[in-house]
Short mmCIF file of C-alpha atoms and ligand atoms in Angstrom, two decimals:
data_model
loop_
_atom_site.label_atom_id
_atom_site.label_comp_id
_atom_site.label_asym_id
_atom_site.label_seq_id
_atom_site.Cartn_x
_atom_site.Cartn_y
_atom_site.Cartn_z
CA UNK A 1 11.81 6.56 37.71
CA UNK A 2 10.56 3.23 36.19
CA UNK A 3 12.07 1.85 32.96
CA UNK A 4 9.77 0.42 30.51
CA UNK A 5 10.73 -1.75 27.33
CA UNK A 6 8.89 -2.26 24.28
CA UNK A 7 8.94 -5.14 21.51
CA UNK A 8 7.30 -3.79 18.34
CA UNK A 9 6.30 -6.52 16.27
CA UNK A 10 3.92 -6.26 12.66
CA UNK A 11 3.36 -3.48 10.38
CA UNK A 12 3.30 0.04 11.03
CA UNK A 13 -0.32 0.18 12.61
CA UNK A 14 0.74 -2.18 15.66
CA UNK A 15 3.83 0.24 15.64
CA UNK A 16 1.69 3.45 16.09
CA UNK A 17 -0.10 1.64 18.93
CA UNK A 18 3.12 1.20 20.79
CA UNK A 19 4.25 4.58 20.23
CA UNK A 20 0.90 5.75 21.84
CA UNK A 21 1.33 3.20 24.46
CA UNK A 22 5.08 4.56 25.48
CA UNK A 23 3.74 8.24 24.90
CA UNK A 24 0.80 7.34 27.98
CA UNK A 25 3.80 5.69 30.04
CA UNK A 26 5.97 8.44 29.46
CA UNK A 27 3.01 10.98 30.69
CA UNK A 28 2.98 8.71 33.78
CA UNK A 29 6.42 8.79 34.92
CA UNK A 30 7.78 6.07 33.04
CA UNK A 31 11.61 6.25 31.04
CA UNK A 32 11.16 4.29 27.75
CA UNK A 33 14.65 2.48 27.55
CA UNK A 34 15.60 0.62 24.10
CA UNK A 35 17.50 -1.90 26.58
CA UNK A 36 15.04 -4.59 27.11
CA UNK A 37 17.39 -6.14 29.71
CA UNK A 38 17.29 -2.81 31.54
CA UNK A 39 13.43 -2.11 31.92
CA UNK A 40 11.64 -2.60 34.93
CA UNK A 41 8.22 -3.35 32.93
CA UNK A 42 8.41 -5.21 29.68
CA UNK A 43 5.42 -4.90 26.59
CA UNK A 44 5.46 -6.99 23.93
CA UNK A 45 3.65 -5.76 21.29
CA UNK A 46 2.58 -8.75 19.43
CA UNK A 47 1.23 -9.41 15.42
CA UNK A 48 -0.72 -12.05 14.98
CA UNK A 49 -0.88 -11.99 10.52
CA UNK A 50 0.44 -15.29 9.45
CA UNK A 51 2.32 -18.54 10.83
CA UNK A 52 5.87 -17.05 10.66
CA UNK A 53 4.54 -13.17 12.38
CA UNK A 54 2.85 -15.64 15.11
CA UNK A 55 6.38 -17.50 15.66
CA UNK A 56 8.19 -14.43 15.95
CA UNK A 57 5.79 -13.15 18.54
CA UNK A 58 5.58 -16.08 20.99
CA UNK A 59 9.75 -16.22 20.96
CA UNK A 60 9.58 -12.49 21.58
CA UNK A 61 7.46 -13.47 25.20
CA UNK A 62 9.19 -15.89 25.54
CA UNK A 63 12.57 -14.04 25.77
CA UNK A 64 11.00 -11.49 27.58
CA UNK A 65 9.36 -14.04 30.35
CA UNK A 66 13.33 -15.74 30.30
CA UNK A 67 14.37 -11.76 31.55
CA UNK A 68 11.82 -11.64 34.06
CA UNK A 69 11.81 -15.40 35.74
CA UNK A 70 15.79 -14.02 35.82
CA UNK A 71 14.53 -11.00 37.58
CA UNK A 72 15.83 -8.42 34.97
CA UNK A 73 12.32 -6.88 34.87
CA UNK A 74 9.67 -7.21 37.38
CA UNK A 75 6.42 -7.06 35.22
CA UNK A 76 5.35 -8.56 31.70
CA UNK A 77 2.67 -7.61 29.60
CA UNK A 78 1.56 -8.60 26.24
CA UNK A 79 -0.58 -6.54 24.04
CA UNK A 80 -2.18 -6.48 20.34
CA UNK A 81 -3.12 -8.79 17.48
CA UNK A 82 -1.69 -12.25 19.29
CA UNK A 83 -3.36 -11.33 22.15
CA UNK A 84 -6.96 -11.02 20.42
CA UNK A 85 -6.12 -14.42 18.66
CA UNK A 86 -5.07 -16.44 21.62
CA UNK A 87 -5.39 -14.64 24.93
CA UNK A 88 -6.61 -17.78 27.02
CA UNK A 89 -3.90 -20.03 25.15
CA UNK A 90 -1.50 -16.94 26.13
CA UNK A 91 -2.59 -16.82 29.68
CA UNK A 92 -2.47 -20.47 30.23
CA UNK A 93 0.86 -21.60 28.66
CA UNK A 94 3.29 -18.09 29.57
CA UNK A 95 2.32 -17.42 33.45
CA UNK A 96 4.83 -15.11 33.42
CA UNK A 97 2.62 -12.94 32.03
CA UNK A 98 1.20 -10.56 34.22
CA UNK A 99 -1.73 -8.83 32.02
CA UNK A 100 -2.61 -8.90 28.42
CA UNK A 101 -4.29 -6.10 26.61
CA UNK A 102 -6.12 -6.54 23.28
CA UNK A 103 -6.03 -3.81 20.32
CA UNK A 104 -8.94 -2.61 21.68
CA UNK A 105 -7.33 -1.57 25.36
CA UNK A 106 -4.39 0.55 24.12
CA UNK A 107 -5.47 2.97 27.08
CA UNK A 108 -5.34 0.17 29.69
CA UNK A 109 -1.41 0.31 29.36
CA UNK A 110 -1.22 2.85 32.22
CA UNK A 111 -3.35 0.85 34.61
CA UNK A 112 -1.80 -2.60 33.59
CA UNK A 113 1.77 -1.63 33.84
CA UNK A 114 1.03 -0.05 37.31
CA UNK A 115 2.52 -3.24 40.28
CA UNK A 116 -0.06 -2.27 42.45
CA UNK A 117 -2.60 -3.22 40.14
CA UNK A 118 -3.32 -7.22 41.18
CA UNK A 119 -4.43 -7.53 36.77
CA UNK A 120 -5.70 -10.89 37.34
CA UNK A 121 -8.65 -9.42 38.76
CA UNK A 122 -9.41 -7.18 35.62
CA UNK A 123 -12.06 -7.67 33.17
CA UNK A 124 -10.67 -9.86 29.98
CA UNK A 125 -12.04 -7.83 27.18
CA UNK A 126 -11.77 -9.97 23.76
CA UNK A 127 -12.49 -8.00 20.51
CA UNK A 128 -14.66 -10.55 19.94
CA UNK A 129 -17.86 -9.72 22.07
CA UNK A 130 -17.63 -5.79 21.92
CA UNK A 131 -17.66 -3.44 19.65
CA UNK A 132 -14.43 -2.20 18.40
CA UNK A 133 -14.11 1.90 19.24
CA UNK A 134 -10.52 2.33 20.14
CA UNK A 135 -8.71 5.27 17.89
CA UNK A 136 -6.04 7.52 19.18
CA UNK A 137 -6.25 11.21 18.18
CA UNK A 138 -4.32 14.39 18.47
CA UNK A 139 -4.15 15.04 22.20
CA UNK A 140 -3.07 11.39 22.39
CA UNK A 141 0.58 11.28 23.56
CA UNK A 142 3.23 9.43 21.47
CA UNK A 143 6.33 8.64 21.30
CA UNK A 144 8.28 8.36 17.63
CA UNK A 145 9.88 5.10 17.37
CA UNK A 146 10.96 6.24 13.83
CA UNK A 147 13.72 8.89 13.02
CA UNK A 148 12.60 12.16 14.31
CA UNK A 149 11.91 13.20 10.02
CA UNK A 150 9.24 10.45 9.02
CA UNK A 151 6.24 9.14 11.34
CA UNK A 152 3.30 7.19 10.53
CA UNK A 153 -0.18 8.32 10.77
CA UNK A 154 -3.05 6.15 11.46
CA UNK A 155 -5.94 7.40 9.93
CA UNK A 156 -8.57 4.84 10.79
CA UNK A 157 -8.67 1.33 12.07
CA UNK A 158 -10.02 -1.98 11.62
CA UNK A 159 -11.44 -3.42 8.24
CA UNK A 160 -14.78 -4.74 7.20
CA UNK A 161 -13.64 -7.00 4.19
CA UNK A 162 -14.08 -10.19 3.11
CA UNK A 163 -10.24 -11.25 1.95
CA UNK A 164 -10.86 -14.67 2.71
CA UNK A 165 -6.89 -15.43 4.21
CA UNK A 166 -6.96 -12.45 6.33
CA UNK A 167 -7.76 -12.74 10.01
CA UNK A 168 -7.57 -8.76 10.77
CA UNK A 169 -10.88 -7.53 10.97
CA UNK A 170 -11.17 -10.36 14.04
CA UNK A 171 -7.81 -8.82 15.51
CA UNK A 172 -8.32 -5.06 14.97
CA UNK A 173 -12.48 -4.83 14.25
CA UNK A 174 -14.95 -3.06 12.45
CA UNK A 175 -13.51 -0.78 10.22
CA UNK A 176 -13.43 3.04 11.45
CA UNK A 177 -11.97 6.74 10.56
CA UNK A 178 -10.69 9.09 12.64
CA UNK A 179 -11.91 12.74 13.01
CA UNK A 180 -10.84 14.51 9.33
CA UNK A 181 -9.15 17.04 11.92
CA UNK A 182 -7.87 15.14 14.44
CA UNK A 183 -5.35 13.85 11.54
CA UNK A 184 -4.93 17.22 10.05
CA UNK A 185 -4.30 18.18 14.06
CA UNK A 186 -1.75 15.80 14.31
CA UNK A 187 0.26 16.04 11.15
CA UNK A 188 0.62 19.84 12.07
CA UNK A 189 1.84 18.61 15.52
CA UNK A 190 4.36 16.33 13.89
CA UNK A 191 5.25 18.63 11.44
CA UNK A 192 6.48 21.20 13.88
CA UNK A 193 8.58 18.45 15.98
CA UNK A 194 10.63 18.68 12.75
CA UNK A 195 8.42 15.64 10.63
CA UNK A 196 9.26 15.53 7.00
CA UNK A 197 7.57 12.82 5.79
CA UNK A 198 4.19 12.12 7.03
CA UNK A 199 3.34 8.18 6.04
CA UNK A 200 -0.95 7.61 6.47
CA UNK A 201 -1.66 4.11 7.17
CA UNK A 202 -4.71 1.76 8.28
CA UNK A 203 -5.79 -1.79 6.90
CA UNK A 204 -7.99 0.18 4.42
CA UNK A 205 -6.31 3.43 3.76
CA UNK A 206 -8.99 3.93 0.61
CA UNK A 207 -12.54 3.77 2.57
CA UNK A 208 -11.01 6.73 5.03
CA UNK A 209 -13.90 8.85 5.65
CA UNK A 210 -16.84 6.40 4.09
CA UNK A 211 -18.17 5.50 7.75
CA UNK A 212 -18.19 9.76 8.62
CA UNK A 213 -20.05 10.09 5.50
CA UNK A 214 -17.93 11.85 3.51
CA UNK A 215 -16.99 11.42 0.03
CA UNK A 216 -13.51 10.71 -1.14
CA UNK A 217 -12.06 11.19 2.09
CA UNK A 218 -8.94 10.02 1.32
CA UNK A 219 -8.53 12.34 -1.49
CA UNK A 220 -9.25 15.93 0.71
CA UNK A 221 -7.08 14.66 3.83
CA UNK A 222 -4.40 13.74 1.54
CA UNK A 223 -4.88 17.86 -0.36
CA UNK A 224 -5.48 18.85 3.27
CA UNK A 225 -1.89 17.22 4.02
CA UNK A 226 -0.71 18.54 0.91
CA UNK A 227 -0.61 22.24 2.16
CA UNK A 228 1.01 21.68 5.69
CA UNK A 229 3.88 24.17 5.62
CA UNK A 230 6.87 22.64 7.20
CA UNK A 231 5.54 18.76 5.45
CA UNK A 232 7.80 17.75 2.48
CA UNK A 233 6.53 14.47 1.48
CA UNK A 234 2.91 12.49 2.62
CA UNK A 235 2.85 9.24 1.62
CA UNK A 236 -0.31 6.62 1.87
CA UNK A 237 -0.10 2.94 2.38
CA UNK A 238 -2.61 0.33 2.28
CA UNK A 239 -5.04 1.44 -0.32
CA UNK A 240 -7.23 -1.12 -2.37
CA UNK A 241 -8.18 -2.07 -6.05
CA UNK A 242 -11.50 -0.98 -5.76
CA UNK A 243 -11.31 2.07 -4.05
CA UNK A 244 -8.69 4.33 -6.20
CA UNK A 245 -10.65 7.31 -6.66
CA UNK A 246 -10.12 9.63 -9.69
CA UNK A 247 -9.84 12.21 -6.74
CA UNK A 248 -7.35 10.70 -4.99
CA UNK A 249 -5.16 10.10 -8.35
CA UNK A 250 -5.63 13.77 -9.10
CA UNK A 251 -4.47 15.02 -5.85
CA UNK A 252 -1.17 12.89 -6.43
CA UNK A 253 -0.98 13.93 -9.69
CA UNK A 254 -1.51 17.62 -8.70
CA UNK A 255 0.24 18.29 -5.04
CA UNK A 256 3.68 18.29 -5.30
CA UNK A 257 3.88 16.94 -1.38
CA UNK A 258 1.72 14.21 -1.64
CA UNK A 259 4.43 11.61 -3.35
CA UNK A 260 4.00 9.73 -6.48
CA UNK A 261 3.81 6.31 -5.25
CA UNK A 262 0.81 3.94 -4.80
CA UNK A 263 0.81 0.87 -1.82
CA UNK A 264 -1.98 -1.66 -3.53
CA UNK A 265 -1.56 -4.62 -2.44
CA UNK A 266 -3.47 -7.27 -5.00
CA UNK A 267 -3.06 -10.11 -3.59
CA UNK A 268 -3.40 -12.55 -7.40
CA UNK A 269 -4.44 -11.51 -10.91
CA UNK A 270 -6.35 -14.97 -11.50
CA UNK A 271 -10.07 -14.57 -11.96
CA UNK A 272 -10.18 -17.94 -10.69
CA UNK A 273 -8.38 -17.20 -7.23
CA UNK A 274 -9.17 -13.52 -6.39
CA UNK A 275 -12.45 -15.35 -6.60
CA UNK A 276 -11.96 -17.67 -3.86
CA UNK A 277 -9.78 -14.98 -1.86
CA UNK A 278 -13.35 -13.05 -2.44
CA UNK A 279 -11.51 -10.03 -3.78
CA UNK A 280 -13.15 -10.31 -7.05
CA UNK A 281 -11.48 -8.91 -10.16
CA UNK A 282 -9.06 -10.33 -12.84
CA UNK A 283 -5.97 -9.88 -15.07
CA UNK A 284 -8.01 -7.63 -17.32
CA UNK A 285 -9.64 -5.15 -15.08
CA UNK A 286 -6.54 -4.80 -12.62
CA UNK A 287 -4.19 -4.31 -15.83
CA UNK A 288 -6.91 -1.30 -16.69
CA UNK A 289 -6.56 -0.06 -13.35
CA UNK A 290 -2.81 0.16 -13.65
CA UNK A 291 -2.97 1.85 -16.79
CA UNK A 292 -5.61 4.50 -15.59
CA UNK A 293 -3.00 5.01 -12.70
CA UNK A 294 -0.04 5.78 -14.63
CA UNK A 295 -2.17 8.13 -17.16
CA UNK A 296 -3.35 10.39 -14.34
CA UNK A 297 -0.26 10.39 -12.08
CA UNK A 298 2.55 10.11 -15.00
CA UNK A 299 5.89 8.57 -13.16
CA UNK A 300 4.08 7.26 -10.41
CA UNK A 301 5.30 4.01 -8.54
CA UNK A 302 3.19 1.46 -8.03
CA UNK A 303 4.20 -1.04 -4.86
CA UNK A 304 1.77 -4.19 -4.66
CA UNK A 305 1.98 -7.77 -2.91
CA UNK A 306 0.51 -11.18 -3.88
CA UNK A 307 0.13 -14.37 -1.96
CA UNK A 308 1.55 -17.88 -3.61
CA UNK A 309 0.18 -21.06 -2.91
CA UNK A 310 -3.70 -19.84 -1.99
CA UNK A 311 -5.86 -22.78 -2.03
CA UNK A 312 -7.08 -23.76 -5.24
CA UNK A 313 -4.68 -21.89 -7.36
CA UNK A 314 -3.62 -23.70 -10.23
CA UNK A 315 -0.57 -23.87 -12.42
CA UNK A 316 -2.33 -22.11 -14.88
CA UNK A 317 -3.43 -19.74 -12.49
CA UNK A 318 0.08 -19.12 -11.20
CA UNK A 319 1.30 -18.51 -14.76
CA UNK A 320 -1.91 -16.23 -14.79
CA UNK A 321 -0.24 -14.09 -12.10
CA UNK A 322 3.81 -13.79 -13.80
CA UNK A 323 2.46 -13.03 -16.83
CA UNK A 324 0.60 -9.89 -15.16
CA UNK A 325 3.55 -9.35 -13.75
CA UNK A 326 5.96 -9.62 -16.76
CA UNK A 327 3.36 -7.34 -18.62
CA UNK A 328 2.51 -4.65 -16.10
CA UNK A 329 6.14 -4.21 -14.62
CA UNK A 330 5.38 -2.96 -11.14
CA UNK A 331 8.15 -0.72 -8.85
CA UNK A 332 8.02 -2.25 -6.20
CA UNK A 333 6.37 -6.00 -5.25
CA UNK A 334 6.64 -8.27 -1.95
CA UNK A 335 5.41 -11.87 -2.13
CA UNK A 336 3.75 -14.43 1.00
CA UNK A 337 3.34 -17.58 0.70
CA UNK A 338 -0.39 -18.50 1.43
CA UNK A 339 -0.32 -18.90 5.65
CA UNK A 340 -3.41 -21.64 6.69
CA UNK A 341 -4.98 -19.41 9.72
CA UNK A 342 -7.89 -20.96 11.35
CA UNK A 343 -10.69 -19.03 11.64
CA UNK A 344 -10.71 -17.56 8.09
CA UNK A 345 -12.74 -18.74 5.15
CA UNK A 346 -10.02 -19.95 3.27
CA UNK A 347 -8.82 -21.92 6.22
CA UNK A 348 -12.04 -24.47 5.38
CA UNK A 349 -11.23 -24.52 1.51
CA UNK A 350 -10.43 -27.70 -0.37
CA UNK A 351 -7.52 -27.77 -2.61
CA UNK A 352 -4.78 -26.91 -0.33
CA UNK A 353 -1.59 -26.08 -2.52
CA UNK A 354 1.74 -28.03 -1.03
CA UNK A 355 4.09 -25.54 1.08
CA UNK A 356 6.85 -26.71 -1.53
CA UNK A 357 5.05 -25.58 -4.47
CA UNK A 358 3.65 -22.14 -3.07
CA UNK A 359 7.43 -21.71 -2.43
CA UNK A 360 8.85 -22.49 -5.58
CA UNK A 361 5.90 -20.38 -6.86
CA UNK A 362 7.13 -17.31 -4.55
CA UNK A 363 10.95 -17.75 -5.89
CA UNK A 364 10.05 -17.64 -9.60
CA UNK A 365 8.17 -14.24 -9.06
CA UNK A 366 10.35 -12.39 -7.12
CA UNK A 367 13.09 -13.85 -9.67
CA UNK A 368 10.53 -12.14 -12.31
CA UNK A 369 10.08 -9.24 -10.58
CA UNK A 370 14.22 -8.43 -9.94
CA UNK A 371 14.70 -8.34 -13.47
CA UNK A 372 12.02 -6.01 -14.20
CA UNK A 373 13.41 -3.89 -10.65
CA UNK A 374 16.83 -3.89 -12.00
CA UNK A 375 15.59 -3.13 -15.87
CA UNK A 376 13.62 0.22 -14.07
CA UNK A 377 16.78 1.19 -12.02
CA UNK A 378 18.64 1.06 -15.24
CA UNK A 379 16.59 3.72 -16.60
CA UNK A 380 18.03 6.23 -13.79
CA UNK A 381 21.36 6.32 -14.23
CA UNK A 382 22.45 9.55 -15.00
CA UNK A 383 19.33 11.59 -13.32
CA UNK A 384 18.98 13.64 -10.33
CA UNK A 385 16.92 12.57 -7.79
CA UNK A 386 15.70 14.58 -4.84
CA UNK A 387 16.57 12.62 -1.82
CA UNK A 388 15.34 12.30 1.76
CA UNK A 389 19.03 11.50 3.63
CA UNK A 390 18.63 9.22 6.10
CA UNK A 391 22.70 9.09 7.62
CA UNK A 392 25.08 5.77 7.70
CA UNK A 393 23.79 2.95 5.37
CA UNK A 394 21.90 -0.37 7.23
CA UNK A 395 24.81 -2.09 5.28
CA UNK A 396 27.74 -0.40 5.38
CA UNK A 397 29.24 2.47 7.11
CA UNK A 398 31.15 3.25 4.27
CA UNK A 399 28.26 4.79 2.30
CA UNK A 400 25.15 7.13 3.34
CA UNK A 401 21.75 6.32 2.67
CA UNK A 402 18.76 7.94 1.29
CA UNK A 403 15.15 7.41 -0.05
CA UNK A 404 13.24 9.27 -3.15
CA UNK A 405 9.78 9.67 -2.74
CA UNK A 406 9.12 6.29 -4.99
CA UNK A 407 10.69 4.28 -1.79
CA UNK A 408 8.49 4.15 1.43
CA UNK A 409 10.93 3.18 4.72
CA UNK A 410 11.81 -0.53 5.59
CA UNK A 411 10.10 -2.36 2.30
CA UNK A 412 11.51 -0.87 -0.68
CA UNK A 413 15.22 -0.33 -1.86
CA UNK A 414 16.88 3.36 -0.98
CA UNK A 415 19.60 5.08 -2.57
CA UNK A 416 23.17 4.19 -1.46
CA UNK A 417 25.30 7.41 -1.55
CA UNK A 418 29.07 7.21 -1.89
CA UNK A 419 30.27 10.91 -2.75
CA UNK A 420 29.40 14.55 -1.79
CA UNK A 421 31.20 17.81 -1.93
CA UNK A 422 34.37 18.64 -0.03
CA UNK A 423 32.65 19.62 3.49
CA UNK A 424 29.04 18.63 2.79
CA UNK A 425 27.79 16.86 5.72
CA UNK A 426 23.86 16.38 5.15
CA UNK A 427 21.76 15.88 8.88
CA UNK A 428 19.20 12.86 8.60
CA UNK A 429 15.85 14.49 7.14
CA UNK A 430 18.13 17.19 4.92
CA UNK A 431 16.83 16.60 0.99
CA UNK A 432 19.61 16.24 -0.94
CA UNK A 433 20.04 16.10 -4.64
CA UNK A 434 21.61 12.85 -6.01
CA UNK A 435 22.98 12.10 -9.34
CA UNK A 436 22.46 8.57 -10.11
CA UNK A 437 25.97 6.79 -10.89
CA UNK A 438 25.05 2.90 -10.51
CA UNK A 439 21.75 0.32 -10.33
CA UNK A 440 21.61 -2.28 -8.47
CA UNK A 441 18.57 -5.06 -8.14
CA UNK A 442 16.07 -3.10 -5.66
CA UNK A 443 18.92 0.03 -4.49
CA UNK A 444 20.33 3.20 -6.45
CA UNK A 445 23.65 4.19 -5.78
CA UNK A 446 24.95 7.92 -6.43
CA UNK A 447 26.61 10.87 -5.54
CA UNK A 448 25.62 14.21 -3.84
CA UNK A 449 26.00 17.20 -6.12
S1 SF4 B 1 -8.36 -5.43 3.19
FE1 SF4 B 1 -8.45 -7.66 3.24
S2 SF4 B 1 -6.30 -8.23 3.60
FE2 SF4 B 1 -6.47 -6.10 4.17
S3 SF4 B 1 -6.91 -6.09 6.37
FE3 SF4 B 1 -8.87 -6.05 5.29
S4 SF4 B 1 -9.52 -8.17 5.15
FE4 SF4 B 1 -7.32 -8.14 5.60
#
């Protein structure tokens, strides 16, 4: 039986596309190993976001063409956002290489990974000159690269706005939902493979539905979701400013499964410079979107991100952006530097802020936004939490870990656990109640009880 590797790189949509990818080997024959230097075939499964996700992708292929020229695998393929970016640079510079496959050929895997196949003589199908269609759905096989409890659901793909640093919609397309019950299909699927936590995701988890003409999609998938049986938590990422839907608020303020925690990410709260991102917006109207948030879904947490160092943001504007941030008090907040990727608008603005700057700019609001994390951590100490245990912590073997439903999986902080019962010995995607004992910056730390 053939061993195939994969290399997972980006966010969770390029991870759902390598999970399909190994579920179509697996239907083929293939054994998906986690040894890279014992696979037979090799995929890297590239991002290509910003400057430092590009970096980390070519040093991936590169490590995996170093395994192959040494004859640890016999065949090398390359597939999503890098590739749709800079196939013929690809194909020219890593020879290695024996096929690429954009975003848009998930289903080639099978046919590329096959020896026989000479995949120099295939058709090279850049996203560029074809319509995006690709979407998986619920007969699509997968295989969970995530603990067996929590899996990510892609709900629709591609994006059709304007954010002028953002080279996705080139990479991934026009933007597009999936069947209403091909999701619902799939969740149930997952659900009875022992899924706890379903986690929706897409560029633009907000428009789901728009393009199948229906109204507040997002809202009646997520109620839909709601009212799977064996589901404990569903969770949506990716959602934007514009599109936050009484509807949807209601439904998180209402279903007890679908968790109280909004992924926004805003990018700037400077008229001036969610002008130029065209985002449009400012302080004012995202600080009344907040606040209409956290009166229809009381407790909620709100995660966002913002971007230092865009061109033509000023000091003024910067201090635009921490005082938003000092006054609103977000849960949860992750901060880029501005990344200069050719082939976006903002790649031809003038105004270009220095690297240094956008940096020291980046440090003084995550420096911000610590204090306000640890301030809100403060405040539970001495609660109960109900806790999705996840088994040994990342850090230390010497404590479990755990996440509430205000914590989505590998961005925000989790709850360290350092006591439980005589004889309590919780599986990985057992709830748990946790008693709050200790804050910390971004982590909880408690005891079982
Ligand atoms: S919403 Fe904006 S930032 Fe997000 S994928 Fe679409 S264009 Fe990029």
């Amino acid at each position: 039986m053939k061993k195939v590797g994969f290399i997972s790189l980006g966010c969770p949509k390029n991870l759902v596309d390598s999970e399909v990818m190994m579920g179509q080997l697996k239907l083929k024959g293939y054994e998906v190993t986690n040894d890279a230097s014992e696979a037979d075939t090799l995929v890297v499964n590239t991002c290509g976001f910003i400057e430092a996700a590009k970096k980390e992708s070519v040093e991936a292929i590169l490590e995996a063409a170093r395994l192959k020229s040494e004859g640890s695998c016999s065949r090398l393929i390359v597939a999503g956002c890098l590739v749709e970016r800079y196939r013929d640079e690809l194909r020219a510079e890593i020879p290695e290489v024996d096929a690429f496959i954009g975003t848009n050929q998930i289903n080639d895997i099978t046919i590329v990974a096959d020896a026989r196949v000479n995949t120099r003589s295939l058709p090279i199908l850049p996203l560029g000159n074809q319509t995006a269609t690709y979407l998986y759905d619920e007969s699509t096989p997968r295989v969970l690269a995530t603990p067996g409890y929590s899996a990510y659901v892609k709900i629709a793909e591609g994006c059709d706005r304007p954010c002028a640093f953002c080279f996705i919609p080139q990479m991934r397309g026009h933007f597009r939902s999936r069947r209403f019950g091909s999701v619902v299909s799939e969740a149930q699927a997952l659900a009875e493979k022992g899924v706890k936590e379903i986690i929706l995701v897409a560029q633009d988890s907000s428009r789901y539905g728009e393009d199948l003409g229906q109204q507040d999609g997002l809202a009646h998938l997520l109620r839909e979701l709601s009212q799977l049986d064996a589901v404990e938590w569903v969770r949506v990422m990716y959602t934007y400013p514009t599109h936050i839907s009484d509807g949807f608020l209601d439904v998180l303020a209402e279903e007890p499964k679908a968790v109280k925690y909004l992924d926004m990410p805003l990018q700037h709260a400077s008229r001036n410079v969610l002008k130029l991102m065209k985002r449009g917006g400012d302080r004012a109207s995202l600080e009344r979107l907040i606040a209409r948030v956290r009166r229809r879904v009381p407790g909620i947490a709100v995660r966002t991100t913002f971007i230092t160092g865009f061109p033509g943001e000023t000091e003024e504007d910067f201090e635009e952006l921490l005082a938003f941030v000092r006054a609103v008090e977000f849960d949860r907040v992750g901060v880029f530097t501005y990344s200069d990727e050719e082939g976006t608008p903002a790649f031809d603005l003038a105004a270009k802020v220095d690297p240094k700057v956008a940096a020291r700019r980046r440090t003084r609001l995550m420096k911000e936004q610590s204090r306000i994390s640890l301030k809100k951590n403060r405040t539970r100490v001495g609660s109960t939490l109900r806790v999705l245990f996840e088994g040994p912590s990342k850090e230390t073997d010497l404590l479990w870990q755990g996440r509430t439903e205000t914590q989505a999986p590998d961005i925000d902080g989790c709850v360290l656990i350092n006591d439980a019962p005589e004889g309590l010995r919780p599986e990985p995607g057992d709830f748990v109640n946790v008693r709050i004992t200790e804050a910390q910056q971004y982590d909880l730390v408690g005891e079982i009880v």
